[in-house]
Short mmCIF file of C-alpha atoms in Angstrom, two decimals:
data_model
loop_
_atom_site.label_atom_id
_atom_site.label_comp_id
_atom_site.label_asym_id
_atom_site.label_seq_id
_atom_site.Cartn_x
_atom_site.Cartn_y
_atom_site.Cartn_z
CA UNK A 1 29.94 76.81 106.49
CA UNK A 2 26.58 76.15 104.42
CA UNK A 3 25.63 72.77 103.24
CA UNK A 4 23.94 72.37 100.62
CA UNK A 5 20.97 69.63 99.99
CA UNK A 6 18.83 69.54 96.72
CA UNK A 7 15.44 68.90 96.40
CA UNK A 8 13.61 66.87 93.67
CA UNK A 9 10.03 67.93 92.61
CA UNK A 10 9.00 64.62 94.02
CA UNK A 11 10.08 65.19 98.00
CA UNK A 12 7.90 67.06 99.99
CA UNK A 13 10.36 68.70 102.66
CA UNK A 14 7.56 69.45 105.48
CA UNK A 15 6.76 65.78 105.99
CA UNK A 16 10.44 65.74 107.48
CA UNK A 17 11.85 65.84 110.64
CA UNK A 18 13.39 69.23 111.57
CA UNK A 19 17.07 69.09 111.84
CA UNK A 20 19.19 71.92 114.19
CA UNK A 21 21.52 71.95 110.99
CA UNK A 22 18.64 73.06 108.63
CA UNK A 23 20.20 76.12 109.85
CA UNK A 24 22.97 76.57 107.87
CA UNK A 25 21.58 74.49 105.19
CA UNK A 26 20.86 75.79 101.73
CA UNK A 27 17.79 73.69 100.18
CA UNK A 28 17.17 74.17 96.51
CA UNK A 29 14.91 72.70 94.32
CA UNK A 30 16.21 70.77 91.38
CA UNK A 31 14.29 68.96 88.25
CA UNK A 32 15.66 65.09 88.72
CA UNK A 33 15.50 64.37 85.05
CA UNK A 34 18.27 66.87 83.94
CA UNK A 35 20.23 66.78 87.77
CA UNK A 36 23.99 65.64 87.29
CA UNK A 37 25.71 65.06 90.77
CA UNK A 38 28.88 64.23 88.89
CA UNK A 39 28.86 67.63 87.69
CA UNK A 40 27.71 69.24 90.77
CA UNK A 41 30.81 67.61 92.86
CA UNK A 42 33.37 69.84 90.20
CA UNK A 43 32.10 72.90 92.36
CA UNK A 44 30.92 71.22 95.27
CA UNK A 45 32.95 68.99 97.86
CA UNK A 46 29.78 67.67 99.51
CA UNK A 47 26.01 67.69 98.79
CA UNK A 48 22.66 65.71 99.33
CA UNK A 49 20.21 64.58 97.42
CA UNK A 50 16.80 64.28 99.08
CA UNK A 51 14.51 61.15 98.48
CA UNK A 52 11.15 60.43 99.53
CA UNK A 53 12.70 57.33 101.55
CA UNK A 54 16.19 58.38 102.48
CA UNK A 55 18.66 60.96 101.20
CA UNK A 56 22.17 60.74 99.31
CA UNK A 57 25.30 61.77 100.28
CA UNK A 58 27.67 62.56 97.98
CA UNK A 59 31.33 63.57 98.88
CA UNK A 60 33.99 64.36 96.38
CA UNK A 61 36.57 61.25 95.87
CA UNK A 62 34.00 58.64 96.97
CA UNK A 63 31.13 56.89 95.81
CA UNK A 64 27.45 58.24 96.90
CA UNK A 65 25.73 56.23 99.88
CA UNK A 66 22.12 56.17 101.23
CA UNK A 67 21.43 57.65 104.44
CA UNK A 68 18.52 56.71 106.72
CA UNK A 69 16.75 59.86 107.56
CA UNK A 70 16.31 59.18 111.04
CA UNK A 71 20.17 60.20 111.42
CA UNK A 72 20.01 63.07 109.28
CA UNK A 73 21.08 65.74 111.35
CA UNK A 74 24.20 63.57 112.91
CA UNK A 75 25.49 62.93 109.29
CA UNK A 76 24.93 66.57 108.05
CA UNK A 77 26.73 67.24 111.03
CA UNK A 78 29.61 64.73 110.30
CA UNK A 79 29.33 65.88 106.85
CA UNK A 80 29.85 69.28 107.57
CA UNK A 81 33.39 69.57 109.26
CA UNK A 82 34.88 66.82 106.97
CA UNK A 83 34.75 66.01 103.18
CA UNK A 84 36.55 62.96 103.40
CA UNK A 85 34.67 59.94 102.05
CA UNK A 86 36.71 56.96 104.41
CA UNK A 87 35.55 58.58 107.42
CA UNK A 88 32.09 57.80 106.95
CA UNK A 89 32.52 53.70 106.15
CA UNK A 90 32.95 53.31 110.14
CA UNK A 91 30.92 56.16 111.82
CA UNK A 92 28.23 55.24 110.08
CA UNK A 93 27.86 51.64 109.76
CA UNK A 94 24.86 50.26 107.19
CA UNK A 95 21.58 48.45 108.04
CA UNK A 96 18.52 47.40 105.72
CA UNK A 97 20.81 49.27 102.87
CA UNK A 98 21.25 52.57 104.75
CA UNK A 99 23.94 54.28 106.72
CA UNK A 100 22.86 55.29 110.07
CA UNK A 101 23.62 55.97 113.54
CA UNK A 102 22.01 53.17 115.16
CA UNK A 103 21.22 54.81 118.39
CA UNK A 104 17.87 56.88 117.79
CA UNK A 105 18.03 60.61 118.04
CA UNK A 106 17.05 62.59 121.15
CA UNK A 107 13.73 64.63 120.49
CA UNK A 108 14.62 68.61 121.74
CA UNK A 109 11.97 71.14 121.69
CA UNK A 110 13.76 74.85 121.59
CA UNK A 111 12.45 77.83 122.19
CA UNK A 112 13.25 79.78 119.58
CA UNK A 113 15.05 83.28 119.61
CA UNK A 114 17.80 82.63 122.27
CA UNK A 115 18.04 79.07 123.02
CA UNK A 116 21.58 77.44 124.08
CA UNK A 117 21.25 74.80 121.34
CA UNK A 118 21.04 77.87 118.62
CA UNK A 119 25.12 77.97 119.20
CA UNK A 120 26.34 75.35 116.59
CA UNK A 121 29.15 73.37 116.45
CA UNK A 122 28.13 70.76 119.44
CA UNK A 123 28.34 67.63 119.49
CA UNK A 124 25.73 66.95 122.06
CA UNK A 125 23.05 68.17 119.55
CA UNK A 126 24.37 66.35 116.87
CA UNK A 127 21.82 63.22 117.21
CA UNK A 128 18.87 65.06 117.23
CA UNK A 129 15.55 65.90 116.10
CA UNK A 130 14.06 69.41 116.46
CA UNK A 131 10.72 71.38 117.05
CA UNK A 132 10.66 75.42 117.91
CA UNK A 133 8.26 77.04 119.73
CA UNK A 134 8.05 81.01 120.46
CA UNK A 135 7.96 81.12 123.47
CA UNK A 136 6.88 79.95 127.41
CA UNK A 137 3.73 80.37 126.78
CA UNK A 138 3.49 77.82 124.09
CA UNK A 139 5.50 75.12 126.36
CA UNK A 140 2.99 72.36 126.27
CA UNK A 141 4.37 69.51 127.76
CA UNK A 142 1.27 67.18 126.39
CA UNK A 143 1.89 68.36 122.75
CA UNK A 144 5.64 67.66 123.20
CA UNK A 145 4.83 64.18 124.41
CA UNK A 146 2.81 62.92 121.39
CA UNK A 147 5.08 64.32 119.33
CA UNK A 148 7.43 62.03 120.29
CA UNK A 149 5.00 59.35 120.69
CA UNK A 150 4.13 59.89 116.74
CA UNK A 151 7.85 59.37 116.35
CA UNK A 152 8.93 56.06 117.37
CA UNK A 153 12.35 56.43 115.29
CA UNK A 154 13.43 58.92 117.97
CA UNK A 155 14.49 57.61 122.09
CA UNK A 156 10.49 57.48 123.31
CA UNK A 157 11.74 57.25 127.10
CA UNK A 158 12.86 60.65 127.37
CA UNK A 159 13.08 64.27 125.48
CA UNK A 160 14.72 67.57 125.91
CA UNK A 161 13.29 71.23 126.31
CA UNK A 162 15.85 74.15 126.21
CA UNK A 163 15.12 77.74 127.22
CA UNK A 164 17.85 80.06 127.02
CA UNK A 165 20.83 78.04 129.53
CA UNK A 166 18.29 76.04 130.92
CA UNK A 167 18.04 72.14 129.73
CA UNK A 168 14.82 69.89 131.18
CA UNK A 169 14.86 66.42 130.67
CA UNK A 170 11.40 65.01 130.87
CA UNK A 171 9.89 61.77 131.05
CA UNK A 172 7.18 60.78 128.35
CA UNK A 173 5.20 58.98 130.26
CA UNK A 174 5.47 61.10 133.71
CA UNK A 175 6.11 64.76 132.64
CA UNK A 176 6.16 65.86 135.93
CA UNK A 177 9.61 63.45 136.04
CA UNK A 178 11.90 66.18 135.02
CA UNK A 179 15.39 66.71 135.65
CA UNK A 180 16.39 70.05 135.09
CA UNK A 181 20.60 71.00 134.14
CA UNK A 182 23.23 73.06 133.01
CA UNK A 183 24.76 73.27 129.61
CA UNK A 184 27.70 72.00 131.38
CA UNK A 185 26.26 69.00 131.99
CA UNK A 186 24.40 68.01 128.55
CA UNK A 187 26.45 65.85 126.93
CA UNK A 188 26.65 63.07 130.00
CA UNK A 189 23.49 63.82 130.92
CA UNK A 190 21.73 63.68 127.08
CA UNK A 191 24.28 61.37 126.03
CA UNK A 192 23.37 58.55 128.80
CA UNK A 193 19.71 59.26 128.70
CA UNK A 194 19.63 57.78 125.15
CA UNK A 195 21.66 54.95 125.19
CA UNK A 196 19.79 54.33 128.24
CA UNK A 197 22.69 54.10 130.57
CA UNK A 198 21.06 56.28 133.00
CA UNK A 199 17.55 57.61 134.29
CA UNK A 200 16.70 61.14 135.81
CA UNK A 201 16.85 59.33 139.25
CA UNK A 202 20.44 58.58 138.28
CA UNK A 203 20.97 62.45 138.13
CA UNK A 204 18.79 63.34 141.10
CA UNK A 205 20.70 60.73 143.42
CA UNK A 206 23.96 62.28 141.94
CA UNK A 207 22.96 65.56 143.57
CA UNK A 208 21.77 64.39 146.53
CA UNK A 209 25.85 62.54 146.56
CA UNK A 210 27.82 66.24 145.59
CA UNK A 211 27.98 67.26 148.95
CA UNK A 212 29.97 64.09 150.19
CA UNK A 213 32.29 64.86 147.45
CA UNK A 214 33.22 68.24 149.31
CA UNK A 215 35.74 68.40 152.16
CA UNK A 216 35.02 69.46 155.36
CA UNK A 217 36.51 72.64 156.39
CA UNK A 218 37.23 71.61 159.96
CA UNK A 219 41.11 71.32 161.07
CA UNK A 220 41.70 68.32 162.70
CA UNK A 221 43.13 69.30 166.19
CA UNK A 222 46.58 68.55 167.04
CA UNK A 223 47.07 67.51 163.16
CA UNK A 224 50.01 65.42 162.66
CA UNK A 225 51.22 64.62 158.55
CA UNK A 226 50.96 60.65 158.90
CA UNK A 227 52.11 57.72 156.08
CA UNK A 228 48.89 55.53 154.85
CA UNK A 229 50.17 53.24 157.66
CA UNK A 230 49.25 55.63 160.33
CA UNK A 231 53.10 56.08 161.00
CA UNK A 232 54.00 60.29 161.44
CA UNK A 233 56.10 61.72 159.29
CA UNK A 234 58.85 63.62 160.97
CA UNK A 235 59.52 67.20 159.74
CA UNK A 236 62.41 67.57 157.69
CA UNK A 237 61.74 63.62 156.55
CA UNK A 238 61.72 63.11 152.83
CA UNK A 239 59.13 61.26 151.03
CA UNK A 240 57.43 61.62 147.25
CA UNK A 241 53.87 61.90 146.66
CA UNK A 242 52.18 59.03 144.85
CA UNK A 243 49.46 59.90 142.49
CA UNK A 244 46.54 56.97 143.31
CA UNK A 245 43.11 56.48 141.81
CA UNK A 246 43.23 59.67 138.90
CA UNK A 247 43.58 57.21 135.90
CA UNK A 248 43.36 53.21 135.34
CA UNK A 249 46.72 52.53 136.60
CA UNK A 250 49.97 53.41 134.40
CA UNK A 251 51.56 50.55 133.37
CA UNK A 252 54.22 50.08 131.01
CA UNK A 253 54.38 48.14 128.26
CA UNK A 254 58.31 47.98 128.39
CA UNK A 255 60.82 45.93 129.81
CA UNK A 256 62.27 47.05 132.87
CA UNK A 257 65.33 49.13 132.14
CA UNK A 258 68.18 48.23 133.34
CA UNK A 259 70.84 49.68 135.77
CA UNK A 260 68.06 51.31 137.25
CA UNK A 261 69.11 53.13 140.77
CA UNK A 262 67.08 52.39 143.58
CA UNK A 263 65.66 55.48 143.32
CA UNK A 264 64.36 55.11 139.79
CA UNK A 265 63.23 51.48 140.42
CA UNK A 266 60.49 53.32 143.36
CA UNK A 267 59.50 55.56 140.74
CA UNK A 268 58.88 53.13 137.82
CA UNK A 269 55.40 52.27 136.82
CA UNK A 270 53.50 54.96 138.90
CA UNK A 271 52.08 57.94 138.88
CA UNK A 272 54.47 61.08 141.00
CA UNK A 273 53.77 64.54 141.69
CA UNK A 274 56.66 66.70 139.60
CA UNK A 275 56.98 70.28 139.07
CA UNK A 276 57.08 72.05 136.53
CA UNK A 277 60.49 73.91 136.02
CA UNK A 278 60.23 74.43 132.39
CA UNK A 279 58.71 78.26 133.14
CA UNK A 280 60.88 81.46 132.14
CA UNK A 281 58.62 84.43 132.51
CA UNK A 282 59.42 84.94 136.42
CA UNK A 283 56.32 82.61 137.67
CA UNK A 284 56.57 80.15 140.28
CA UNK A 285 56.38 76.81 139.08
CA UNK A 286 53.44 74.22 140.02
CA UNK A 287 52.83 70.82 140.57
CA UNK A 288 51.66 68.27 138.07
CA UNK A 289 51.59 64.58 137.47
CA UNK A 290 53.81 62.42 135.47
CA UNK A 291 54.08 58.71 135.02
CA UNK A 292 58.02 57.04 136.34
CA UNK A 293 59.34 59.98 138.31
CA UNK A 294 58.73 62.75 140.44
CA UNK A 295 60.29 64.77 142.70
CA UNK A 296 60.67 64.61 146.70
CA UNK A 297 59.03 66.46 149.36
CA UNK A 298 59.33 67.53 152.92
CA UNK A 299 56.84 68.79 155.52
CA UNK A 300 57.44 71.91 158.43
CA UNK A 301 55.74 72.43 161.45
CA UNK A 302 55.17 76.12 162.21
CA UNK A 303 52.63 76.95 164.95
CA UNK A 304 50.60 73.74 164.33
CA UNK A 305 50.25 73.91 161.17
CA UNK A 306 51.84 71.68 158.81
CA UNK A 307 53.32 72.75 155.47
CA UNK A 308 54.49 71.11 152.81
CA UNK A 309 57.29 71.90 151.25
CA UNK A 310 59.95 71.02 147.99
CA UNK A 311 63.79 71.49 148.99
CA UNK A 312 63.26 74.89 150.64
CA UNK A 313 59.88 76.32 149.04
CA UNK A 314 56.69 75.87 150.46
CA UNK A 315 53.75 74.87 148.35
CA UNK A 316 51.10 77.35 148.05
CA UNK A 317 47.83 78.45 146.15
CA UNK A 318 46.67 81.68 145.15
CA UNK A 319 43.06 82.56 145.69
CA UNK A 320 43.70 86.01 143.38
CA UNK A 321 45.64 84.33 140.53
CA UNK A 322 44.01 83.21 137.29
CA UNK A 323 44.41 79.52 137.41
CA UNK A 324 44.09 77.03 140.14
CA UNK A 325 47.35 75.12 140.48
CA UNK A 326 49.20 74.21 143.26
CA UNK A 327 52.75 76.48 143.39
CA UNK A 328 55.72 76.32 145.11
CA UNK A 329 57.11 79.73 146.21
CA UNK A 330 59.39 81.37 148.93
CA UNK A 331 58.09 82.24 152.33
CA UNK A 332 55.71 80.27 154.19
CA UNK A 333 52.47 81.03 152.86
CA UNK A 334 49.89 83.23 154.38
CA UNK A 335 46.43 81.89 155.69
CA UNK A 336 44.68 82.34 152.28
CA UNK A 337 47.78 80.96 150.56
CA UNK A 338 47.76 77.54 152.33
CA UNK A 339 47.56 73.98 151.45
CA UNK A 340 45.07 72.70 153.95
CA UNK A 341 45.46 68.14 153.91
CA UNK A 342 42.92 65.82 154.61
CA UNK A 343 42.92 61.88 155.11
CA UNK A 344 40.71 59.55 153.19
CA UNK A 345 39.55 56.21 154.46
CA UNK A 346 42.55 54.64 153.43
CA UNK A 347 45.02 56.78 154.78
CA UNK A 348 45.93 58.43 152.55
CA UNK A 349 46.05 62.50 152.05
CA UNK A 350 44.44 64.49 149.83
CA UNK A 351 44.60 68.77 149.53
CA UNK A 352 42.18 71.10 149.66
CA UNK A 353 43.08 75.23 149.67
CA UNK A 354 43.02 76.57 153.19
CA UNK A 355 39.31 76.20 154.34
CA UNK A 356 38.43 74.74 150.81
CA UNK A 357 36.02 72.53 150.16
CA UNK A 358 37.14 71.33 146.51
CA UNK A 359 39.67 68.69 146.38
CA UNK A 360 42.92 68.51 144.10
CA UNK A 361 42.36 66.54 140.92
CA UNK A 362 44.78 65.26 138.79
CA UNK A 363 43.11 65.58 134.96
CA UNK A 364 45.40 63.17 132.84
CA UNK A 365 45.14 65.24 129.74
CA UNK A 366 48.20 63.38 127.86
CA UNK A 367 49.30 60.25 128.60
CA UNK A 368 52.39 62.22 130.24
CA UNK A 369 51.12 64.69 131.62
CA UNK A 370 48.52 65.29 134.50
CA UNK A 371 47.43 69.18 135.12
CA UNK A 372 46.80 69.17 139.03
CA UNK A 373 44.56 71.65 140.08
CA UNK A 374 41.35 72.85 142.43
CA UNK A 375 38.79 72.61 139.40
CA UNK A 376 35.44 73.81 140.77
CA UNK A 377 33.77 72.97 137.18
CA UNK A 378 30.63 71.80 137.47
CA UNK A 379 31.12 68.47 135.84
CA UNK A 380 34.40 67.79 137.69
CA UNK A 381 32.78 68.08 141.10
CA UNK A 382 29.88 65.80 139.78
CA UNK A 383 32.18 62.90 137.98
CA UNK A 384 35.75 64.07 138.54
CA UNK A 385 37.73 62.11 141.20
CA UNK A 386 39.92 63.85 143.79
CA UNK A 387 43.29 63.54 143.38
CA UNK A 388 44.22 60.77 146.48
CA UNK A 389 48.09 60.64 147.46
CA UNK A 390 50.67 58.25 149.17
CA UNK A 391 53.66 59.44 150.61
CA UNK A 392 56.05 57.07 149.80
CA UNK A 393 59.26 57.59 151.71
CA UNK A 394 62.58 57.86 149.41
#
């Protein structure tokens, strides 16, 4: 989708600051004296008018504001996927007369041709200023740093180079501070740079962290499935799995039901590991998290190795299928098929795959609903919290 701005004779469009929407932007020149917006907006939703000290935005059903053109490319890029006036009173609020986004942009410098930021449609980019250049050879680290300098609109602690996949976050005043990332990882890691919520040494002690947030492969010897008071839990004994530490705490805003079982009233107000038993195409079903109930579990001993099991199915994961949930299946699983458990400091047990080193998370993608699975995504590993649980015996 093109937007379109127009151009008086009076605005000289090379004194501005390159946008990463000037892309898919049409500019065309226009004579002010005989320029109607009012017409223009019969055939247009949205449009901008360019002027020498900010631009207008005008968007069908509303009346035109002025726009700061520090924030040009975020409110092109707001503009862009909506035509909706309202929208626009609260994302961008007004100062000295102008709407803006009140953070300064992030300075990137792209090479041009095949560059990861080329792809449109992100929202990372969308607070941003822009310069190209053609290619390694022309990365000049000193010429990217006064340009930034000479713009003091933009963040001045930090900017961005992108080559192909490859982001580098560099320091103005120390470019050989760089931090250098995935495009996995941009919108934290740009995102927090700006608002100055983080440094590169926040990033570089992160990775020196990631391998504490791995499991150890190692069986404990003689492993015995124990409570979070240290007290074993028999086999055959049955017990539900509380899900701890994935969100803020459930907590519900209504009155206790009553006639509650005593069942129900253990389950109320947490966070349980269920199953899925909605599936019909001949799948096993998996585990996944849901706030007030949950079902109950069981462990087996076979050969020192402790399984865990729901009613008489053994849970399982499959290191061939497509996805990375937890199952529950018939037959006791074979050795690339197992659950492997681990303890945490507090006791409590958390699952890896057999040998694993990525722990269970529980990603609470609906207030209902929490999709548990081994999730070996870069950003999960790096910010993601393992899924810690309490058996709880029912």
């Amino acid at each position: 989708m093109e937007l379109n701005i127009f151009v008086p004779e009076y605005v000289d469009t090379t004194t501005l600051d390159k946008c990463f929407l000037d892309k898919v932007t049409e500019f065309t020149p226009i004579q002010s004296e005989t320029f109607l917006p009012e017409e223009k907006l019969k055939t247009l939703d949205k449009f901008i008018v360019l002027e020498k000290d900010h631009f207008k935005v005008f968007l069908r059903g509303g009346e035109p504001f002025k726009c700061n053109y520090q924030s040009r490319n975020a409110i092109m890029y707001g503009i862009r996927y909506s035509c909706f006036w309202k929208g626009f009173t609260w994302k961008f609020p007004i100062e000295n007369g102008l709407r803006l986004v009140k953070q300064p942009p992030m300075h990137y410098f792209v090479r041009s041709g095949n560059s990861d930021t080329l792809l449109l449609n992100n929202a990372t980019e969308a607070n941003t200023i822009v310069e190209y250049f053609d290619s390694d050879d022309d990365m000049d680290l000193a010429r990217f740093v006064e340009a930034v300098k000479s713009k003091p609109h933009c963040v001045q602690k930090y900017f961005i180079v992108n080559r192909g996949n490859e982001y580098r976050a560099v320091e103005t005043d120390n470019v050989k501070n760089t931090y250098v990332f995935s495009s996995r990882l941009k919108y934290r890691i740009v995102s927090t740079l700006a608002s100055g919520e983080a440094t590169i040494e926040t990033f570089v002690e992160e990775d020196k962290n990631l391998e504490n947030k791995l499991a150890k492969p190692e069986r404990l010897s003689g492993f015995k499935l124990r409570d979070s008071e240290g007290n074993v839990v028999s086999d055959g004994e049955i017990f539900a799995l509380q899900i701890l530490g994935s969100r803020d705490g459930y907590e519900s805003d209504e009155k206790l039901p009553e006639n509650m079982t005593e069942e129900e009233l253990v389950f109320y107000g947490k966070d349980w590991v269920d199953i899925n038993s909605c599936m019909d195409d001949g799948r096993d079903y998996f585990l996944f998290g849901h706030p007030d109930s949950g079902v109950t579990f069981t462990c087996e001993t076979i050969d020192d190795i402790v399984y865990l099991k729901h009613e008489d199915k053994y849970l399982y994961n499959d290191p061939e299928g497509e996805t990375n949930d937890i199952f529950i299946g018939n037959g006791v699983p074979t050795k690339e098929q197992r659950i492997q458990i681990h303890y945490n400091d507090d006791g409590d047990i958390m699952l890896t795959a057999w040998g694993g080193r990525i722990y269970a998370m529980c990603d609470w993608v609906k207030c209902s609903y929490g999709a548990i699975m081994f999730n070996g995504i870069e950003e999960q590993l790096r910010w993601g919290s393992p899924m810690s649980l309490r058996i709880v015996r029912v």
